[in-house]
Amino acid sequence: MAALAWLLIPLFAVVGAAIWGSWVQRNKTIGDVAELAGYARFRDAMERSHPTAEAGPAPLRPVHEPAPAES
Protein backbone atom coordinates (compact mmCIF):
# COMPACT_ATOMS: atom_id res chain seq x y z
CA MET A 1 0.00 0.00 0.00
CA ALA A 2 2.89 2.34 0.72
CA ALA A 3 4.21 1.76 -2.80
CA LEU A 4 0.86 2.87 -4.22
CA ALA A 5 1.03 6.10 -2.20
CA TRP A 6 4.51 6.81 -3.58
CA LEU A 7 3.26 6.24 -7.13
CA LEU A 8 0.35 8.63 -6.63
CA ILE A 9 2.65 11.55 -5.74
CA PRO A 10 4.20 11.80 -9.25
CA LEU A 11 0.77 11.25 -10.78
CA PHE A 12 -0.64 14.25 -8.89
CA ALA A 13 2.45 16.27 -9.85
CA VAL A 14 1.91 15.50 -13.55
CA VAL A 15 -1.79 16.40 -13.35
CA GLY A 16 -0.94 19.63 -11.53
CA ALA A 17 1.73 20.50 -14.08
CA ALA A 18 -0.70 19.87 -16.94
CA ILE A 19 -3.33 22.14 -15.37
CA TRP A 20 -0.76 24.86 -14.72
CA GLY A 21 0.63 24.56 -18.27
CA SER A 22 -2.80 24.90 -19.83
CA TRP A 23 -3.47 27.96 -17.64
CA VAL A 24 -0.22 29.62 -18.71
CA GLN A 25 -0.83 28.95 -22.41
CA ARG A 26 -4.39 30.34 -22.46
CA ASN A 27 -5.35 32.96 -25.04
CA LYS A 28 -4.74 36.37 -23.46
CA THR A 29 -5.38 38.54 -26.54
CA ILE A 30 -9.13 38.97 -26.00
CA GLY A 31 -8.73 41.93 -23.63
CA ASP A 32 -6.02 43.55 -25.74
CA VAL A 33 -8.35 44.28 -28.66
CA ALA A 34 -10.78 46.28 -26.53
CA GLU A 35 -7.93 48.04 -24.73
CA LEU A 36 -6.25 49.06 -27.98
CA ALA A 37 -9.56 50.35 -29.38
CA GLY A 38 -10.07 52.41 -26.23
CA TYR A 39 -6.56 53.84 -26.54
CA ALA A 40 -7.24 54.80 -30.17
CA ARG A 41 -10.44 56.60 -29.10
CA PHE A 42 -8.53 58.39 -26.34
CA ARG A 43 -5.80 59.48 -28.78
CA ASP A 44 -8.39 60.80 -31.25
CA ALA A 45 -10.18 62.72 -28.49
CA MET A 46 -6.94 64.27 -27.29
CA GLU A 47 -6.06 65.39 -30.82
CA ARG A 48 -9.48 67.02 -31.25
CA SER A 49 -9.49 68.79 -27.87
CA HIS A 50 -6.16 70.61 -28.19
CA PRO A 51 -5.89 73.79 -30.25
CA THR A 52 -3.48 73.73 -33.15
CA ALA A 53 0.02 75.09 -32.70
CA GLU A 54 -0.71 77.87 -35.22
CA ALA A 55 -3.29 79.47 -32.93
CA GLY A 56 -0.66 80.09 -30.26
CA PRO A 57 -1.01 79.80 -26.52
CA ALA A 58 -3.86 81.44 -24.63
CA PRO A 59 -2.98 84.83 -23.11
CA LEU A 60 -2.07 84.70 -19.43
CA ARG A 61 -3.88 86.82 -16.82
CA PRO A 62 -1.94 88.38 -13.98
CA VAL A 63 -2.47 86.59 -10.68
CA HIS A 64 -3.95 89.64 -8.88
CA GLU A 65 -6.76 90.21 -11.37
CA PRO A 66 -9.94 88.15 -10.92
CA ALA A 67 -11.23 86.20 -13.86
CA PRO A 68 -13.96 88.01 -15.85
CA ALA A 69 -17.48 86.90 -15.00
CA GLU A 70 -19.22 85.05 -17.80
CA SER A 71 -22.86 85.85 -18.45
Tab-separated table of N, CA, C and O in Angstrom:
chain	number	residue	atom	x	y	z
A	1	MET	N	0.812	-1.196	0.000
A	1	MET	CA	0.000	0.000	0.000
A	1	MET	C	0.856	1.261	0.000
A	1	MET	O	0.485	2.257	-0.599
A	2	ALA	N	1.993	1.182	0.678
A	2	ALA	CA	2.894	2.336	0.722
A	2	ALA	C	3.464	2.626	-0.665
A	2	ALA	O	3.677	3.790	-1.029
A	3	ALA	N	3.696	1.561	-1.442
A	3	ALA	CA	4.214	1.761	-2.799
A	3	ALA	C	3.181	2.482	-3.669
A	3	ALA	O	3.532	3.330	-4.500
A	4	LEU	N	1.912	2.196	-3.467
A	4	LEU	CA	0.863	2.868	-4.219
A	4	LEU	C	0.808	4.361	-3.879
A	4	LEU	O	0.626	5.210	-4.765
A	5	ALA	N	1.007	4.692	-2.613
A	5	ALA	CA	1.030	6.101	-2.204
A	5	ALA	C	2.194	6.830	-2.873
A	5	ALA	O	2.056	7.965	-3.324
A	6	TRP	N	3.363	6.179	-2.949
A	6	TRP	CA	4.513	6.810	-3.578
A	6	TRP	C	4.320	6.960	-5.087
A	6	TRP	O	4.889	7.857	-5.703
A	7	LEU	N	3.540	6.102	-5.700
A	7	LEU	CA	3.262	6.236	-7.131
A	7	LEU	C	2.213	7.318	-7.406
A	7	LEU	O	2.179	7.890	-8.500
A	8	LEU	N	1.369	7.591	-6.435
A	8	LEU	CA	0.349	8.631	-6.630
A	8	LEU	C	0.945	10.042	-6.568
A	8	LEU	O	0.415	10.958	-7.194
A	9	ILE	N	2.031	10.223	-5.847
A	9	ILE	CA	2.654	11.552	-5.739
A	9	ILE	C	3.098	12.062	-7.112
A	9	ILE	O	2.742	13.183	-7.498
A	10	PRO	N	3.843	11.305	-7.913
A	10	PRO	CA	4.200	11.804	-9.246
A	10	PRO	C	2.979	11.977	-10.160
A	10	PRO	O	2.944	12.881	-11.002
A	11	LEU	N	1.977	11.118	-9.979
A	11	LEU	CA	0.766	11.252	-10.785
A	11	LEU	C	0.086	12.592	-10.512
A	11	LEU	O	-0.299	13.305	-11.436
A	12	PHE	N	-0.049	12.949	-9.237
A	12	PHE	CA	-0.637	14.249	-8.890
A	12	PHE	C	0.230	15.408	-9.388
A	12	PHE	O	-0.285	16.447	-9.805
A	13	ALA	N	1.543	15.229	-9.357
A	13	ALA	CA	2.449	16.271	-9.847
A	13	ALA	C	2.264	16.475	-11.352
A	13	ALA	O	2.242	17.606	-11.834
A	14	VAL	N	2.106	15.393	-12.098
A	14	VAL	CA	1.905	15.496	-13.553
A	14	VAL	C	0.569	16.172	-13.853
A	14	VAL	O	0.486	17.036	-14.731
A	15	VAL	N	-0.472	15.786	-13.137
A	15	VAL	CA	-1.791	16.401	-13.348
A	15	VAL	C	-1.731	17.885	-13.010
A	15	VAL	O	-2.246	18.738	-13.747
A	16	GLY	N	-1.082	18.212	-11.903
A	16	GLY	CA	-0.941	19.630	-11.527
A	16	GLY	C	-0.148	20.421	-12.547
A	16	GLY	O	-0.481	21.556	-12.872
A	17	ALA	N	0.920	19.836	-13.064
A	17	ALA	CA	1.731	20.505	-14.081
A	17	ALA	C	0.935	20.701	-15.367
A	17	ALA	O	1.054	21.733	-16.031
A	18	ALA	N	0.116	19.739	-15.732
A	18	ALA	CA	-0.704	19.870	-16.941
A	18	ALA	C	-1.737	20.989	-16.778
A	18	ALA	O	-1.966	21.776	-17.704
A	19	ILE	N	-2.352	21.073	-15.616
A	19	ILE	CA	-3.325	22.139	-15.367
A	19	ILE	C	-2.635	23.495	-15.393
A	19	ILE	O	-3.120	24.448	-16.013
A	20	TRP	N	-1.486	23.597	-14.738
A	20	TRP	CA	-0.755	24.863	-14.720
A	20	TRP	C	-0.304	25.254	-16.132
A	20	TRP	O	-0.400	26.413	-16.522
A	21	GLY	N	0.183	24.281	-16.902
A	21	GLY	CA	0.625	24.563	-18.268
A	21	GLY	C	-0.498	25.042	-19.162
A	21	GLY	O	-0.325	25.954	-19.973
A	22	SER	N	-1.669	24.438	-19.018
A	22	SER	CA	-2.798	24.904	-19.834
A	22	SER	C	-3.239	26.297	-19.407
A	22	SER	O	-3.677	27.105	-20.224
A	23	TRP	N	-3.101	26.625	-18.123
A	23	TRP	CA	-3.467	27.965	-17.637
A	23	TRP	C	-2.487	29.013	-18.183
A	23	TRP	O	-2.883	30.098	-18.591
A	24	VAL	N	-1.225	28.679	-18.232
A	24	VAL	CA	-0.222	29.618	-18.709
A	24	VAL	C	-0.373	29.859	-20.214
A	24	VAL	O	-0.187	30.979	-20.686
A	25	GLN	N	-0.741	28.844	-20.963
A	25	GLN	CA	-0.835	28.955	-22.414
A	25	GLN	C	-2.189	29.438	-22.909
A	25	GLN	O	-2.435	29.445	-24.109
A	26	ARG	N	-3.069	29.896	-22.030
A	26	ARG	CA	-4.389	30.338	-22.459
A	26	ARG	C	-4.281	31.575	-23.344
A	26	ARG	O	-3.282	32.294	-23.314
A	27	ASN	N	-5.315	31.838	-24.110
A	27	ASN	CA	-5.348	32.963	-25.038
A	27	ASN	C	-5.608	34.243	-24.247
A	27	ASN	O	-6.680	34.435	-23.696
A	28	LYS	N	-4.622	35.137	-24.231
A	28	LYS	CA	-4.735	36.366	-23.459
A	28	LYS	C	-4.968	37.583	-24.352
A	28	LYS	O	-4.887	38.704	-23.881
A	29	THR	N	-5.257	37.403	-25.627
A	29	THR	CA	-5.378	38.540	-26.538
A	29	THR	C	-6.790	39.110	-26.585
A	29	THR	O	-7.005	40.123	-27.230
A	30	ILE	N	-7.747	38.490	-25.924
A	30	ILE	CA	-9.129	38.968	-26.003
A	30	ILE	C	-9.242	40.364	-25.418
A	30	ILE	O	-9.851	41.257	-25.998
A	31	GLY	N	-8.656	40.624	-24.267
A	31	GLY	CA	-8.732	41.932	-23.630
A	31	GLY	C	-7.915	42.989	-24.351
A	31	GLY	O	-8.198	44.180	-24.238
A	32	ASP	N	-6.884	42.583	-25.075
A	32	ASP	CA	-6.021	43.547	-25.740
A	32	ASP	C	-6.747	44.299	-26.845
A	32	ASP	O	-6.493	45.483	-27.058
A	33	VAL	N	-7.644	43.635	-27.556
A	33	VAL	CA	-8.348	44.276	-28.661
A	33	VAL	C	-9.192	45.435	-28.144
A	33	VAL	O	-9.148	46.545	-28.681
A	34	ALA	N	-9.944	45.220	-27.089
A	34	ALA	CA	-10.779	46.284	-26.527
A	34	ALA	C	-9.911	47.392	-25.946
A	34	ALA	O	-10.235	48.579	-26.073
A	35	GLU	N	-8.810	47.035	-25.323
A	35	GLU	CA	-7.934	48.041	-24.730
A	35	GLU	C	-7.285	48.904	-25.804
A	35	GLU	O	-7.184	50.128	-25.652
A	36	LEU	N	-6.854	48.291	-26.895
A	36	LEU	CA	-6.252	49.063	-27.981
A	36	LEU	C	-7.275	49.963	-28.662
A	36	LEU	O	-6.960	51.090	-29.053
A	37	ALA	N	-8.514	49.508	-28.793
A	37	ALA	CA	-9.561	50.346	-29.380
A	37	ALA	C	-9.847	51.532	-28.467
A	37	ALA	O	-10.033	52.665	-28.940
A	38	GLY	N	-9.862	51.317	-27.169
A	38	GLY	CA	-10.069	52.408	-26.226
A	38	GLY	C	-8.937	53.409	-26.287
A	38	GLY	O	-9.156	54.621	-26.191
A	39	TYR	N	-7.707	52.932	-26.422
A	39	TYR	CA	-6.565	53.839	-26.538
A	39	TYR	C	-6.644	54.653	-27.818
A	39	TYR	O	-6.325	55.839	-27.807
A	40	ALA	N	-7.090	54.063	-28.916
A	40	ALA	CA	-7.236	54.804	-30.172
A	40	ALA	C	-8.300	55.892	-30.027
A	40	ALA	O	-8.116	57.017	-30.510
A	41	ARG	N	-9.420	55.581	-29.343
A	41	ARG	CA	-10.439	56.601	-29.105
A	41	ARG	C	-9.897	57.723	-28.238
A	41	ARG	O	-10.163	58.901	-28.477
A	42	PHE	N	-9.130	57.389	-27.219
A	42	PHE	CA	-8.527	58.391	-26.342
A	42	PHE	C	-7.582	59.293	-27.127
A	42	PHE	O	-7.600	60.516	-26.985
A	43	ARG	N	-6.752	58.706	-27.984
A	43	ARG	CA	-5.803	59.481	-28.776
A	43	ARG	C	-6.527	60.423	-29.732
A	43	ARG	O	-6.150	61.594	-29.870
A	44	ASP	N	-7.613	59.945	-30.358
A	44	ASP	CA	-8.392	60.802	-31.248
A	44	ASP	C	-9.034	61.950	-30.477
A	44	ASP	O	-9.058	63.091	-30.943
A	45	ALA	N	-9.557	61.672	-29.297
A	45	ALA	CA	-10.182	62.720	-28.494
A	45	ALA	C	-9.161	63.759	-28.060
A	45	ALA	O	-9.455	64.959	-28.046
A	46	MET	N	-7.972	63.318	-27.708
A	46	MET	CA	-6.941	64.269	-27.287
A	46	MET	C	-6.491	65.139	-28.459
A	46	MET	O	-6.212	66.328	-28.279
A	47	GLU	N	-6.440	64.597	-29.658
A	47	GLU	CA	-6.057	65.394	-30.822
A	47	GLU	C	-7.128	66.434	-31.140
A	47	GLU	O	-6.820	67.546	-31.540
A	48	ARG	N	-8.394	66.084	-30.953
A	48	ARG	CA	-9.475	67.024	-31.245
A	48	ARG	C	-9.589	68.114	-30.186
A	48	ARG	O	-9.993	69.221	-30.487
A	49	SER	N	-9.243	67.832	-28.935
A	49	SER	CA	-9.490	68.794	-27.871
A	49	SER	C	-8.405	69.857	-27.760
A	49	SER	O	-8.647	70.917	-27.214
A	50	HIS	N	-7.230	69.615	-28.286
A	50	HIS	CA	-6.161	70.608	-28.195
A	50	HIS	C	-6.196	71.556	-29.382
A	50	HIS	O	-6.405	71.139	-30.515
A	51	PRO	N	-5.964	72.859	-29.124
A	51	PRO	CA	-5.894	73.794	-30.251
A	51	PRO	C	-4.634	73.508	-31.074
A	51	PRO	O	-3.666	72.932	-30.569
A	52	THR	N	-4.648	73.952	-32.288
A	52	THR	CA	-3.485	73.726	-33.145
A	52	THR	C	-2.349	74.629	-32.707
A	52	THR	O	-2.539	75.640	-32.033
A	53	ALA	N	-1.155	74.300	-33.086
A	53	ALA	CA	0.016	75.086	-32.703
A	53	ALA	C	0.011	76.449	-33.388
A	53	ALA	O	0.611	77.396	-32.905
A	54	GLU	N	-0.668	76.595	-34.505
A	54	GLU	CA	-0.711	77.867	-35.220
A	54	GLU	C	-1.505	78.919	-34.460
A	54	GLU	O	-1.265	80.104	-34.604
A	55	ALA	N	-2.459	78.516	-33.659
A	55	ALA	CA	-3.287	79.468	-32.927
A	55	ALA	C	-2.500	80.133	-31.806
A	55	ALA	O	-2.829	81.236	-31.396
A	56	GLY	N	-1.467	79.513	-31.325
A	56	GLY	CA	-0.659	80.087	-30.257
A	56	GLY	C	-1.270	79.809	-28.902
A	56	GLY	O	-2.420	79.405	-28.775
A	57	PRO	N	-0.500	80.072	-27.856
A	57	PRO	CA	-1.012	79.803	-26.517
A	57	PRO	C	-2.047	80.850	-26.102
A	57	PRO	O	-2.078	81.963	-26.625
A	58	ALA	N	-2.870	80.502	-25.146
A	58	ALA	CA	-3.863	81.437	-24.629
A	58	ALA	C	-3.143	82.516	-23.825
A	58	ALA	O	-2.136	82.253	-23.175
A	59	PRO	N	-3.640	83.770	-23.874
A	59	PRO	CA	-2.979	84.829	-23.107
A	59	PRO	C	-3.120	84.569	-21.606
A	59	PRO	O	-4.136	84.066	-21.141
A	60	LEU	N	-2.080	84.922	-20.869
A	60	LEU	CA	-2.074	84.704	-19.433
A	60	LEU	C	-2.610	85.934	-18.715
A	60	LEU	O	-2.334	87.073	-19.111
A	61	ARG	N	-3.390	85.726	-17.652
A	61	ARG	CA	-3.884	86.822	-16.822
A	61	ARG	C	-2.941	86.992	-15.648
A	61	ARG	O	-2.444	86.004	-15.115
A	62	PRO	N	-2.722	88.212	-15.201
A	62	PRO	CA	-1.938	88.380	-13.976
A	62	PRO	C	-2.661	87.727	-12.805
A	62	PRO	O	-3.884	87.610	-12.788
A	63	VAL	N	-1.915	87.328	-11.814
A	63	VAL	CA	-2.469	86.592	-10.683
A	63	VAL	C	-3.415	87.468	-9.870
A	63	VAL	O	-4.422	87.005	-9.365
A	64	HIS	N	-3.156	88.774	-9.749
A	64	HIS	CA	-3.946	89.642	-8.877
A	64	HIS	C	-5.282	90.044	-9.497
A	64	HIS	O	-6.144	90.560	-8.798
A	65	GLU	N	-5.499	89.849	-10.761
A	65	GLU	CA	-6.763	90.215	-11.375
A	65	GLU	C	-7.719	89.009	-11.329
A	65	GLU	O	-7.342	87.912	-11.668
A	66	PRO	N	-8.981	89.257	-10.902
A	66	PRO	CA	-9.936	88.150	-10.915
A	66	PRO	C	-10.346	87.820	-12.354
A	66	PRO	O	-10.257	88.671	-13.250
A	67	ALA	N	-10.776	86.618	-12.544
A	67	ALA	CA	-11.231	86.199	-13.864
A	67	ALA	C	-12.515	86.938	-14.207
A	67	ALA	O	-13.346	87.218	-13.325
A	68	PRO	N	-12.717	87.306	-15.481
A	68	PRO	CA	-13.963	88.011	-15.848
A	68	PRO	C	-15.165	87.088	-15.672
A	68	PRO	O	-15.091	85.887	-15.919
A	69	ALA	N	-16.258	87.678	-15.205
A	69	ALA	CA	-17.484	86.896	-14.999
A	69	ALA	C	-18.133	86.635	-16.342
A	69	ALA	O	-18.257	87.522	-17.175
A	70	GLU	N	-18.545	85.403	-16.539
A	70	GLU	CA	-19.220	85.046	-17.796
A	70	GLU	C	-20.719	85.120	-17.591
A	70	GLU	O	-21.256	84.645	-16.598
A	71	SER	N	-21.394	85.718	-18.555
A	71	SER	CA	-22.856	85.851	-18.447
A	71	SER	C	-23.543	84.964	-19.426
A	71	SER	O	-23.131	84.657	-20.465
